Every structure is written in C-alpha cells, then in structure tokens.
PDB file of N, CA and C in Angstrom:
ATOM      1  N   MET Y 206      53.310 203.975 145.107  1.00  0.00           N
ATOM      2  CA  MET Y 206      53.630 205.026 145.788  1.00  0.00           C
ATOM      3  C   MET Y 206      54.924 204.741 146.298  1.00  0.00           C
ATOM      4  N   ASN Y 207      56.058 205.813 146.308  1.00  0.00           N
ATOM      5  CA  ASN Y 207      57.401 205.631 146.823  1.00  0.00           C
ATOM      6  C   ASN Y 207      57.399 206.109 148.232  1.00  0.00           C
ATOM      7  N   ASP Y 208      58.469 205.937 149.012  1.00  0.00           N
ATOM      8  CA  ASP Y 208      58.562 206.422 150.352  1.00  0.00           C
ATOM      9  C   ASP Y 208      59.234 207.840 150.570  1.00  0.00           C
ATOM     10  N   ARG Y 209      58.989 208.606 149.533  1.00  0.00           N
ATOM     11  CA  ARG Y 209      59.384 209.985 149.953  1.00  0.00           C
ATOM     12  C   ARG Y 209      58.293 210.720 150.413  1.00  0.00           C
ATOM     13  N   GLU Y 210      58.603 212.015 150.947  1.00  0.00           N
ATOM     14  CA  GLU Y 210      57.713 212.945 151.297  1.00  0.00           C
ATOM     15  C   GLU Y 210      56.816 213.441 150.321  1.00  0.00           C
ATOM     16  N   PRO Y 211      55.497 213.801 150.605  1.00  0.00           N
ATOM     17  CA  PRO Y 211      54.603 214.108 149.528  1.00  0.00           C
ATOM     18  C   PRO Y 211      54.906 215.533 149.082  1.00  0.00           C
ATOM     19  N   PRO Y 212      54.657 216.074 148.001  1.00  0.00           N
ATOM     20  CA  PRO Y 212      55.162 217.398 147.421  1.00  0.00           C
ATOM     21  C   PRO Y 212      54.131 218.548 148.043  1.00  0.00           C
ATOM     22  N   GLY Y 213      54.704 219.640 148.190  1.00  0.00           N
ATOM     23  CA  GLY Y 213      54.117 220.816 148.730  1.00  0.00           C
ATOM     24  C   GLY Y 213      54.471 220.783 150.189  1.00  0.00           C
ATOM     25  N   THR Y 214      53.937 222.018 150.739  1.00  0.00           N
ATOM     26  CA  THR Y 214      54.240 222.226 152.047  1.00  0.00           C
ATOM     27  C   THR Y 214      53.125 221.797 152.994  1.00  0.00           C
ATOM     28  N   LEU Y 215      53.605 221.175 154.008  1.00  0.00           N
ATOM     29  CA  LEU Y 215      52.699 220.592 154.843  1.00  0.00           C
ATOM     30  C   LEU Y 215      52.924 221.150 156.285  1.00  0.00           C
ATOM     31  N   ALA Y 216      51.901 221.157 157.093  1.00  0.00           N
ATOM     32  CA  ALA Y 216      51.976 221.456 158.447  1.00  0.00           C
ATOM     33  C   ALA Y 216      53.075 220.533 159.180  1.00  0.00           C
ATOM     34  N   PRO Y 217      53.730 221.091 160.064  1.00  0.00           N
ATOM     35  CA  PRO Y 217      54.787 219.849 160.689  1.00  0.00           C
ATOM     36  C   PRO Y 217      54.062 218.907 161.685  1.00  0.00           C
ATOM     37  N   HIS Y 218      52.843 219.113 161.875  1.00  0.00           N
ATOM     38  CA  HIS Y 218      52.236 218.005 162.745  1.00  0.00           C
ATOM     39  C   HIS Y 218      51.592 217.067 161.988  1.00  0.00           C
ATOM     40  N   ILE Y 219      51.423 216.984 160.671  1.00  0.00           N
ATOM     41  CA  ILE Y 219      50.854 216.070 159.762  1.00  0.00           C
ATOM     42  C   ILE Y 219      51.858 215.008 159.326  1.00  0.00           C
ATOM     43  N   PRO Y 220      51.943 213.815 159.718  1.00  0.00           N
ATOM     44  CA  PRO Y 220      52.678 212.892 159.383  1.00  0.00           C
ATOM     45  C   PRO Y 220      52.428 212.461 157.779  1.00  0.00           C
ATOM     46  N   ALA Y 221      53.620 212.111 157.256  1.00  0.00           N
ATOM     47  CA  ALA Y 221      53.446 211.555 155.869  1.00  0.00           C
ATOM     48  C   ALA Y 221      52.395 210.568 155.609  1.00  0.00           C
ATOM     49  N   ASP Y 222      52.301 209.465 156.526  1.00  0.00           N
ATOM     50  CA  ASP Y 222      51.425 208.278 156.186  1.00  0.00           C
ATOM     51  C   ASP Y 222      49.996 208.766 156.351  1.00  0.00           C
ATOM     52  N   LEU Y 223      49.592 209.715 157.277  1.00  0.00           N
ATOM     53  CA  LEU Y 223      48.375 210.169 157.352  1.00  0.00           C
ATOM     54  C   LEU Y 223      48.000 210.990 156.006  1.00  0.00           C
ATOM     55  N   TYR Y 224      49.008 211.607 155.442  1.00  0.00           N
ATOM     56  CA  TYR Y 224      48.777 212.283 154.214  1.00  0.00           C
ATOM     57  C   TYR Y 224      48.423 211.348 153.092  1.00  0.00           C
ATOM     58  N   ARG Y 225      49.139 210.287 153.001  1.00  0.00           N
ATOM     59  CA  ARG Y 225      49.011 209.256 151.965  1.00  0.00           C
ATOM     60  C   ARG Y 225      47.658 208.789 152.151  1.00  0.00           C
ATOM     61  N   GLN Y 226      47.299 208.351 153.437  1.00  0.00           N
ATOM     62  CA  GLN Y 226      46.094 207.777 153.719  1.00  0.00           C
ATOM     63  C   GLN Y 226      44.881 208.619 153.286  1.00  0.00           C
ATOM     64  N   ALA Y 227      45.058 209.693 153.485  1.00  0.00           N
ATOM     65  CA  ALA Y 227      43.994 210.665 153.087  1.00  0.00           C
ATOM     66  C   ALA Y 227      43.843 210.777 151.664  1.00  0.00           C
ATOM     67  N   GLN Y 228      44.916 210.877 150.896  1.00  0.00           N
ATOM     68  CA  GLN Y 228      44.804 210.776 149.357  1.00  0.00           C
ATOM     69  C   GLN Y 228      44.288 209.559 148.802  1.00  0.00           C
ATOM     70  N   THR Y 229      44.563 208.449 149.403  1.00  0.00           N
ATOM     71  CA  THR Y 229      44.067 207.168 148.861  1.00  0.00           C
ATOM     72  C   THR Y 229      42.541 206.983 149.231  1.00  0.00           C
ATOM     73  N   THR Y 230      42.044 207.668 150.420  1.00  0.00           N
ATOM     74  CA  THR Y 230      40.809 207.355 150.838  1.00  0.00           C
ATOM     75  C   THR Y 230      39.866 208.518 150.463  1.00  0.00           C
ATOM     76  N   GLY Y 231      40.480 209.513 149.912  1.00  0.00           N
ATOM     77  CA  GLY Y 231      39.644 210.793 149.706  1.00  0.00           C
ATOM     78  C   GLY Y 231      39.271 211.541 150.688  1.00  0.00           C
ATOM     79  N   ARG Y 232      39.518 211.282 151.812  1.00  0.00           N
ATOM     80  CA  ARG Y 232      39.296 212.139 152.971  1.00  0.00           C
ATOM     81  C   ARG Y 232      40.030 213.600 153.016  1.00  0.00           C
ATOM     82  N   PRO Y 233      39.466 214.618 153.349  1.00  0.00           N
ATOM     83  CA  PRO Y 233      40.005 215.855 153.530  1.00  0.00           C
ATOM     84  C   PRO Y 233      40.925 215.813 154.799  1.00  0.00           C
ATOM     85  N   ILE Y 234      41.992 216.574 154.558  1.00  0.00           N
ATOM     86  CA  ILE Y 234      42.951 216.800 155.687  1.00  0.00           C
ATOM     87  C   ILE Y 234      42.585 218.216 156.327  1.00  0.00           C
ATOM     88  N   VAL Y 235      42.227 218.179 157.666  1.00  0.00           N
ATOM     89  CA  VAL Y 235      41.810 219.340 158.314  1.00  0.00           C
ATOM     90  C   VAL Y 235      42.935 219.807 159.112  1.00  0.00           C
ATOM     91  N   ILE Y 236      43.188 220.995 158.835  1.00  0.00           N
ATOM     92  CA  ILE Y 236      44.317 221.524 159.694  1.00  0.00           C
ATOM     93  C   ILE Y 236      43.723 222.666 160.690  1.00  0.00           C
ATOM     94  N   VAL Y 237      43.971 222.356 161.910  1.00  0.00           N
ATOM     95  CA  VAL Y 237      43.377 223.512 162.991  1.00  0.00           C
ATOM     96  C   VAL Y 237      44.357 224.240 163.264  1.00  0.00           C
ATOM     97  N   HIS Y 238      44.443 225.478 163.049  1.00  0.00           N
ATOM     98  CA  HIS Y 238      45.404 226.367 163.745  1.00  0.00           C
ATOM     99  C   HIS Y 238      45.145 226.950 165.235  1.00  0.00           C
ATOM    100  N   THR Y 239      45.957 226.606 165.964  1.00  0.00           N
ATOM    101  CA  THR Y 239      45.738 226.944 167.510  1.00  0.00           C
ATOM    102  C   THR Y 239      46.679 228.036 167.674  1.00  0.00           C
ATOM    103  N   THR Y 240      46.250 229.193 168.216  1.00  0.00           N
ATOM    104  CA  THR Y 240      47.082 230.101 168.614  1.00  0.00           C
ATOM    105  C   THR Y 240      47.641 229.927 170.035  1.00  0.00           C
ATOM    106  N   PRO Y 241      48.962 230.205 170.128  1.00  0.00           N
ATOM    107  CA  PRO Y 241      49.564 229.889 171.479  1.00  0.00           C
ATOM    108  C   PRO Y 241      48.969 230.893 172.387  1.00  0.00           C
ATOM    109  N   GLN Y 242      49.143 230.526 173.635  1.00  0.00           N
ATOM    110  CA  GLN Y 242      48.773 231.431 174.592  1.00  0.00           C
ATOM    111  C   GLN Y 242      49.818 232.679 174.762  1.00  0.00           C
ATOM    112  N   THR Y 243      49.417 233.756 174.387  1.00  0.00           N
ATOM    113  CA  THR Y 243      50.394 234.883 174.846  1.00  0.00           C
ATOM    114  C   THR Y 243      50.248 235.533 176.072  1.00  0.00           C
ATOM    115  N   GLY Y 244      51.283 235.717 176.661  1.00  0.00           N
ATOM    116  CA  GLY Y 244      51.750 236.365 177.995  1.00  0.00           C
ATOM    117  C   GLY Y 244      51.664 235.215 179.124  1.00  0.00           C
ATOM    118  N   ARG Y 245      51.530 235.732 180.295  1.00  0.00           N
ATOM    119  CA  ARG Y 245      51.487 234.779 181.329  1.00  0.00           C
ATOM    120  C   ARG Y 245      50.035 234.710 182.047  1.00  0.00           C
ATOM    121  N   PRO Y 246      49.701 233.635 182.504  1.00  0.00           N
ATOM    122  CA  PRO Y 246      48.246 233.505 182.891  1.00  0.00           C
ATOM    123  C   PRO Y 246      48.164 234.377 184.443  1.00  0.00           C
ATOM    124  N   ALA Y 247      46.990 234.887 184.705  1.00  0.00           N
ATOM    125  CA  ALA Y 247      46.529 235.606 185.863  1.00  0.00           C
ATOM    126  C   ALA Y 247      47.168 235.158 186.962  1.00  0.00           C
ATOM    127  N   ARG Y 248      47.074 233.770 187.167  1.00  0.00           N
ATOM    128  CA  ARG Y 248      47.623 232.980 188.493  1.00  0.00           C
ATOM    129  C   ARG Y 248      49.244 233.545 188.609  1.00  0.00           C
ATOM    130  N   ALA Y 249      49.894 233.657 187.649  1.00  0.00           N
ATOM    131  CA  ALA Y 249      51.362 233.981 187.886  1.00  0.00           C
ATOM    132  C   ALA Y 249      51.517 235.462 188.555  1.00  0.00           C
ATOM    133  N   TYR Y 250      50.634 236.396 188.252  1.00  0.00           N
ATOM    134  CA  TYR Y 250      50.707 237.574 188.902  1.00  0.00           C
ATOM    135  C   TYR Y 250      49.843 237.703 190.174  1.00  0.00           C
ATOM    136  N   LEU Y 251      48.870 236.882 190.410  1.00  0.00           N
ATOM    137  CA  LEU Y 251      47.907 237.083 191.505  1.00  0.00           C
ATOM    138  C   LEU Y 251      48.458 236.556 192.835  1.00  0.00           C
ATOM    139  N   ILE Y 252      49.354 235.389 192.705  1.00  0.00           N
ATOM    140  CA  ILE Y 252      49.863 234.774 193.824  1.00  0.00           C
ATOM    141  C   ILE Y 252      50.979 235.721 194.589  1.00  0.00           C
ATOM    142  N   PRO Y 253      51.962 236.087 193.741  1.00  0.00           N
ATOM    143  CA  PRO Y 253      52.874 237.160 194.402  1.00  0.00           C
ATOM    144  C   PRO Y 253      52.039 238.450 195.057  1.00  0.00           C
ATOM    145  N   ILE Y 254      51.161 238.914 194.453  1.00  0.00           N
ATOM    146  CA  ILE Y 254      50.453 239.932 194.810  1.00  0.00           C
ATOM    147  C   ILE Y 254      49.773 239.538 196.241  1.00  0.00           C
ATOM    148  N   VAL Y 255      49.160 238.553 196.193  1.00  0.00           N
ATOM    149  CA  VAL Y 255      48.506 238.158 197.562  1.00  0.00           C
ATOM    150  C   VAL Y 255      49.457 237.864 198.725  1.00  0.00           C
ATOM    151  N   ILE Y 256      50.737 237.322 198.403  1.00  0.00           N
ATOM    152  CA  ILE Y 256      51.737 236.955 199.451  1.00  0.00           C
ATOM    153  C   ILE Y 256      52.176 238.258 199.754  1.00  0.00           C
ATOM    154  N   THR Y 257      52.521 239.351 198.939  1.00  0.00           N
ATOM    155  CA  THR Y 257      53.097 240.607 199.177  1.00  0.00           C
ATOM    156  C   THR Y 257      52.029 241.440 200.217  1.00  0.00           C
ATOM    157  N   GLY Y 258      50.830 241.296 199.744  1.00  0.00           N
ATOM    158  CA  GLY Y 258      49.583 241.944 200.582  1.00  0.00           C
ATOM    159  C   GLY Y 258      49.503 241.232 202.052  1.00  0.00           C
ATOM    160  N   ALA Y 259      49.828 239.900 202.169  1.00  0.00           N
ATOM    161  CA  ALA Y 259      49.629 239.465 203.619  1.00  0.00           C
ATOM    162  C   ALA Y 259      50.973 239.744 204.275  1.00  0.00           C
ATOM    163  N   CYS Y 260      52.099 239.893 203.644  1.00  0.00           N
ATOM    164  CA  CYS Y 260      53.156 240.256 204.349  1.00  0.00           C
ATOM    165  C   CYS Y 260      53.273 241.818 204.767  1.00  0.00           C
ATOM    166  N   ALA Y 261      52.654 242.685 203.960  1.00  0.00           N
ATOM    167  CA  ALA Y 261      52.220 243.945 204.157  1.00  0.00           C
ATOM    168  C   ALA Y 261      51.321 243.994 205.600  1.00  0.00           C
ATOM    169  N   LEU Y 262      50.332 243.289 205.424  1.00  0.00           N
ATOM    170  CA  LEU Y 262      49.393 243.465 206.550  1.00  0.00           C
ATOM    171  C   LEU Y 262      49.767 242.896 207.938  1.00  0.00           C
ATOM    172  N   GLY Y 263      50.696 241.883 207.806  1.00  0.00           N
ATOM    173  CA  GLY Y 263      51.382 241.560 208.930  1.00  0.00           C
ATOM    174  C   GLY Y 263      52.328 242.317 209.492  1.00  0.00           C
ATOM    175  N   LEU Y 264      53.180 243.092 208.755  1.00  0.00           N
ATOM    176  CA  LEU Y 264      54.114 243.920 209.123  1.00  0.00           C
ATOM    177  C   LEU Y 264      53.340 245.365 209.845  1.00  0.00           C
ATOM    178  N   ILE Y 265      52.115 245.677 209.374  1.00  0.00           N
ATOM    179  CA  ILE Y 265      51.396 246.715 209.627  1.00  0.00           C
ATOM    180  C   ILE Y 265      50.972 246.393 211.030  1.00  0.00           C
ATOM    181  N   GLY Y 266      50.469 245.226 211.131  1.00  0.00           N
ATOM    182  CA  GLY Y 266      49.894 244.732 212.573  1.00  0.00           C
ATOM    183  C   GLY Y 266      50.933 244.716 213.533  1.00  0.00           C
ATOM    184  N   THR Y 267      52.162 244.191 213.115  1.00  0.00           N
ATOM    185  CA  THR Y 267      53.294 244.124 214.200  1.00  0.00           C
ATOM    186  C   THR Y 267      53.655 245.585 214.718  1.00  0.00           C
ATOM    187  N   ILE Y 268      53.725 246.591 213.670  1.00  0.00           N
ATOM    188  CA  ILE Y 268      53.887 247.955 213.878  1.00  0.00           C
ATOM    189  C   ILE Y 268      52.911 248.548 214.922  1.00  0.00           C
ATOM    190  N   ALA Y 269      51.897 248.362 214.626  1.00  0.00           N
ATOM    191  CA  ALA Y 269      50.743 248.695 215.568  1.00  0.00           C
ATOM    192  C   ALA Y 269      50.906 248.132 216.907  1.00  0.00           C
ATOM    193  N   ALA Y 270      51.156 246.929 217.120  1.00  0.00           N
ATOM    194  CA  ALA Y 270      51.400 246.347 218.320  1.00  0.00           C
ATOM    195  C   ALA Y 270      52.394 246.972 219.073  1.00  0.00           C
ATOM    196  N   VAL Y 271      53.669 247.197 218.496  1.00  0.00           N
ATOM    197  CA  VAL Y 271      54.887 247.750 219.123  1.00  0.00           C
ATOM    198  C   VAL Y 271      54.442 249.082 219.527  1.00  0.00           C
ATOM    199  N   LEU Y 272      53.709 249.910 218.779  1.00  0.00           N
ATOM    200  CA  LEU Y 272      53.441 251.299 219.013  1.00  0.00           C
ATOM    201  C   LEU Y 272      52.361 251.206 220.336  1.00  0.00           C
ATOM    202  N   ALA Y 273      51.429 250.422 220.407  1.00  0.00           N
ATOM    203  CA  ALA Y 273      50.482 250.193 221.430  1.00  0.00           C
ATOM    204  C   ALA Y 273      51.008 249.828 222.775  1.00  0.00           C
ATOM    205  N   LEU Y 274      52.331 248.836 222.637  1.00  0.00           N
ATOM    206  CA  LEU Y 274      53.138 248.789 224.063  1.00  0.00           C
ATOM    207  C   LEU Y 274      53.857 249.750 224.324  1.00  0.00           C
ATOM    208  N   ILE Y 275      54.451 250.463 223.461  1.00  0.00           N
ATOM    209  CA  ILE Y 275      55.153 251.667 223.807  1.00  0.00           C
ATOM    210  C   ILE Y 275      54.330 252.853 224.410  1.00  0.00           C
ATOM    211  N   GLU Y 276      52.969 253.005 223.864  1.00  0.00           N
ATOM    212  CA  GLU Y 276      52.430 253.954 224.675  1.00  0.00           C
ATOM    213  C   GLU Y 276      51.926 253.435 225.864  1.00  0.00           C
ATOM    214  N   TYR Y 277      51.574 252.112 226.122  1.00  0.00           N
ATOM    215  CA  TYR Y 277      51.340 251.630 227.352  1.00  0.00           C
ATOM    216  C   TYR Y 277      52.395 251.836 228.289  1.00  0.00           C
ATOM    217  N   ALA Y 278      53.523 251.461 227.913  1.00  0.00           N
ATOM    218  CA  ALA Y 278      54.706 251.706 228.670  1.00  0.00           C
ATOM    219  C   ALA Y 278      54.960 253.173 229.108  1.00  0.00           C
ATOM    220  N   ALA Y 279      54.630 254.051 228.371  1.00  0.00           N
ATOM    221  CA  ALA Y 279      54.870 255.594 228.547  1.00  0.00           C
ATOM    222  C   ALA Y 279      53.837 255.954 229.724  1.00  0.00           C
ATOM    223  N   HIS Y 280      52.621 255.377 229.522  1.00  0.00           N
ATOM    224  CA  HIS Y 280      51.478 255.906 230.494  1.00  0.00           C
ATOM    225  C   HIS Y 280      51.704 255.082 231.731  1.00  0.00           C
ATOM    226  N   THR Y 281      52.192 253.979 231.759  1.00  0.00           N
ATOM    227  CA  THR Y 281      52.689 253.281 233.120  1.00  0.00           C
ATOM    228  C   THR Y 281      53.863 254.113 233.738  1.00  0.00           C
ATOM    229  N   ALA Y 282      54.782 254.356 232.952  1.00  0.00           N
ATOM    230  CA  ALA Y 282      55.936 255.285 233.676  1.00  0.00           C
ATOM    231  C   ALA Y 282      55.391 256.506 234.288  1.00  0.00           C
ATOM    232  N   ALA Y 283      54.543 257.301 233.480  1.00  0.00           N
ATOM    233  CA  ALA Y 283      53.970 258.377 233.882  1.00  0.00           C
ATOM    234  C   ALA Y 283      53.159 258.271 235.182  1.00  0.00           C
ATOM    235  N   ALA Y 284      52.367 257.148 235.212  1.00  0.00           N
ATOM    236  CA  ALA Y 284      51.306 256.834 236.381  1.00  0.00           C
ATOM    237  C   ALA Y 284      52.422 256.635 237.582  1.00  0.00           C
ATOM    238  N   VAL Y 285      53.504 255.746 237.430  1.00  0.00           N
ATOM    239  CA  VAL Y 285      54.381 255.417 238.509  1.00  0.00           C
ATOM    240  C   VAL Y 285      55.309 256.681 238.993  1.00  0.00           C
ATOM    241  N   ALA Y 286      55.587 257.525 237.912  1.00  0.00           N
ATOM    242  CA  ALA Y 286      56.533 258.806 238.298  1.00  0.00           C
ATOM    243  C   ALA Y 286      55.623 259.662 239.096  1.00  0.00           C
ATOM    244  N   SER Y 287      54.265 259.938 238.724  1.00  0.00           N
ATOM    245  CA  SER Y 287      53.549 260.788 239.567  1.00  0.00           C
ATOM    246  C   SER Y 287      53.047 260.353 240.958  1.00  0.00           C
ATOM    247  N   ALA Y 288      52.911 258.949 240.983  1.00  0.00           N
ATOM    248  CA  ALA Y 288      52.626 258.318 242.498  1.00  0.00           C
ATOM    249  C   ALA Y 288      53.761 258.311 243.330  1.00  0.00           C
ATOM    250  N   ALA Y 289      55.045 258.234 242.749  1.00  0.00           N
ATOM    251  CA  ALA Y 289      56.168 257.831 243.708  1.00  0.00           C
ATOM    252  C   ALA Y 289      56.672 259.071 244.426  1.00  0.00           C
ATOM    253  N   GLY Y 290      56.565 260.082 243.445  1.00  0.00           N
ATOM    254  CA  GLY Y 290      57.288 261.398 244.348  1.00  0.00           C
ATOM    255  C   GLY Y 290      58.771 261.301 244.116  1.00  0.00           C
ATOM    256  N   PRO Y 291      59.491 261.929 245.034  1.00  0.00           N
ATOM    257  CA  PRO Y 291      60.876 261.915 244.890  1.00  0.00           C
ATOM    258  C   PRO Y 291      61.673 260.606 245.200  1.00  0.00           C
ATOM    259  N   ILE Y 292      62.705 260.290 244.361  1.00  0.00           N
ATOM    260  CA  ILE Y 292      63.409 259.185 244.618  1.00  0.00           C
ATOM    261  C   ILE Y 292      64.834 259.610 244.967  1.00  0.00           C
ATOM    262  N   GLY Y 293      65.369 258.854 246.025  1.00  0.00           N
ATOM    263  CA  GLY Y 293      66.685 259.512 246.685  1.00  0.00           C
ATOM    264  C   GLY Y 293      67.688 258.246 246.694  1.00  0.00           C
ATOM    265  N   VAL Y 294      68.927 258.221 246.034  1.00  0.00           N
ATOM    266  CA  VAL Y 294      69.778 257.354 246.152  1.00  0.00           C
ATOM    267  C   VAL Y 294      70.970 257.886 246.775  1.00  0.00           C
ATOM    268  N   GLY Y 295      71.449 257.466 247.751  1.00  0.00           N
ATOM    269  CA  GLY Y 295      72.730 258.094 248.512  1.00  0.00           C
ATOM    270  C   GLY Y 295      72.182 259.345 248.995  1.00  0.00           C
ATOM    271  N   GLY Y 296      73.000 260.478 248.643  1.00  0.00           N
ATOM    272  CA  GLY Y 296      72.501 261.835 248.870  1.00  0.00           C
ATOM    273  C   GLY Y 296      71.867 262.453 247.718  1.00  0.00           C
ATOM    274  N   LEU Y 297      71.694 261.791 246.693  1.00  0.00           N
ATOM    275  CA  LEU Y 297      70.836 262.484 245.541  1.00  0.00           C
ATOM    276  C   LEU Y 297      69.385 262.150 245.491  1.00  0.00           C
ATOM    277  N   THR Y 298      68.635 263.172 245.173  1.00  0.00           N
ATOM    278  CA  THR Y 298      67.556 262.987 245.094  1.00  0.00           C
ATOM    279  C   THR Y 298      66.775 263.478 243.784  1.00  0.00           C
ATOM    280  N   LEU Y 299      66.111 262.681 243.373  1.00  0.00           N
ATOM    281  CA  LEU Y 299      65.467 262.743 241.900  1.00  0.00           C
ATOM    282  C   LEU Y 299      63.944 262.889 241.667  1.00  0.00           C
ATOM    283  N   LYS Y 300      63.511 264.050 241.433  1.00  0.00           N
ATOM    284  CA  LYS Y 300      62.167 264.182 241.145  1.00  0.00           C
ATOM    285  C   LYS Y 300      61.488 263.746 239.850  1.00  0.00           C
ATOM    286  N   LEU Y 301      60.703 262.841 239.833  1.00  0.00           N
ATOM    287  CA  LEU Y 301      60.337 262.249 238.513  1.00  0.00           C
ATOM    288  C   LEU Y 301      59.312 263.032 237.725  1.00  0.00           C
ATOM    289  N   ALA Y 302      58.557 263.604 238.657  1.00  0.00           N
ATOM    290  CA  ALA Y 302      57.385 264.400 238.007  1.00  0.00           C
ATOM    291  C   ALA Y 302      57.101 265.646 238.707  1.00  0.00           C
ATOM    292  N   ARG Y 303      56.550 266.601 237.922  1.00  0.00           N
ATOM    293  CA  ARG Y 303      56.265 268.010 238.499  1.00  0.00           C
ATOM    294  C   ARG Y 303      54.818 267.786 239.287  1.00  0.00           C
ATOM    295  N   SER Y 304      54.681 268.481 240.421  1.00  0.00           N
ATOM    296  CA  SER Y 304      53.608 268.639 241.113  1.00  0.00           C
ATOM    297  C   SER Y 304      52.572 269.379 240.200  1.00  0.00           C
ATOM    298  N   LYS Y 305      51.351 268.879 240.164  1.00  0.00           N
ATOM    299  CA  LYS Y 305      50.351 269.746 239.564  1.00  0.00           C
ATOM    300  C   LYS Y 305      49.753 270.921 240.021  1.00  0.00           C
ATOM    301  N   GLY Y 306      49.786 270.999 241.542  1.00  0.00           N
ATOM    302  CA  GLY Y 306      49.345 272.175 241.952  1.00  0.00           C
ATOM    303  C   GLY Y 306      50.461 272.869 242.696  1.00  0.00           C
ATOM    304  N   LYS Y 307      50.573 274.093 242.634  1.00  0.00           N
ATOM    305  CA  LYS Y 307      51.457 274.959 243.388  1.00  0.00           C
ATOM    306  C   LYS Y 307      50.845 276.332 243.900  1.00  0.00           C
TER     307      LYS Y 307
END
C-alpha cells in the first residue's frame, strides 16, 4: 500500500488511515449525515422579548405612579383652595375657588 489518498470521493471527516484500516479488516465504513441546525434557537428570540416585556411593564408602572401623584396633587390643591378662601398679597386679593352656594 502506498501513502496516497484512496480513490473515489470520501466524506471530509473520514481520515485516510481509517479508510485503509477498514479495507484491510473488512469492516464497513458508516457515514452518518447530520443535518446542521437551521435558524436560531428559541432562546435567541425569547430573551429579548422577555427583557422588552419587563421594560414595558416597568414603564407602564412608572407612568401609572406619576398619574396617581398628579391626581393626588390636584385633589389636594382643590381641597386647600376651597378651604382657604381668598388670598391677599399687598393690595391684591385672589379668590382661589368659587363658592358653591349663592
């Protein structure tokens, strides 16, 4: 036997020495074709979606908290204005709220 490659087309993952050994012993050469994974795994899509969802929920919670504080401040200002009556500075008087009964 010489040191050149065996004749014919071989799969690139079968070394020549294994081919020669299989020929001398009579064992068959088994070639297993594995298909490469096509596309990206689900984890590659799931992690960004989960992070985006968490950020969106955090933003919605922050907006809800700001709106609740604004509403509370508006109610507080209305209660103070109705209880205080007119406010005078120097010679100017400012009535903060209208009286309910006339």
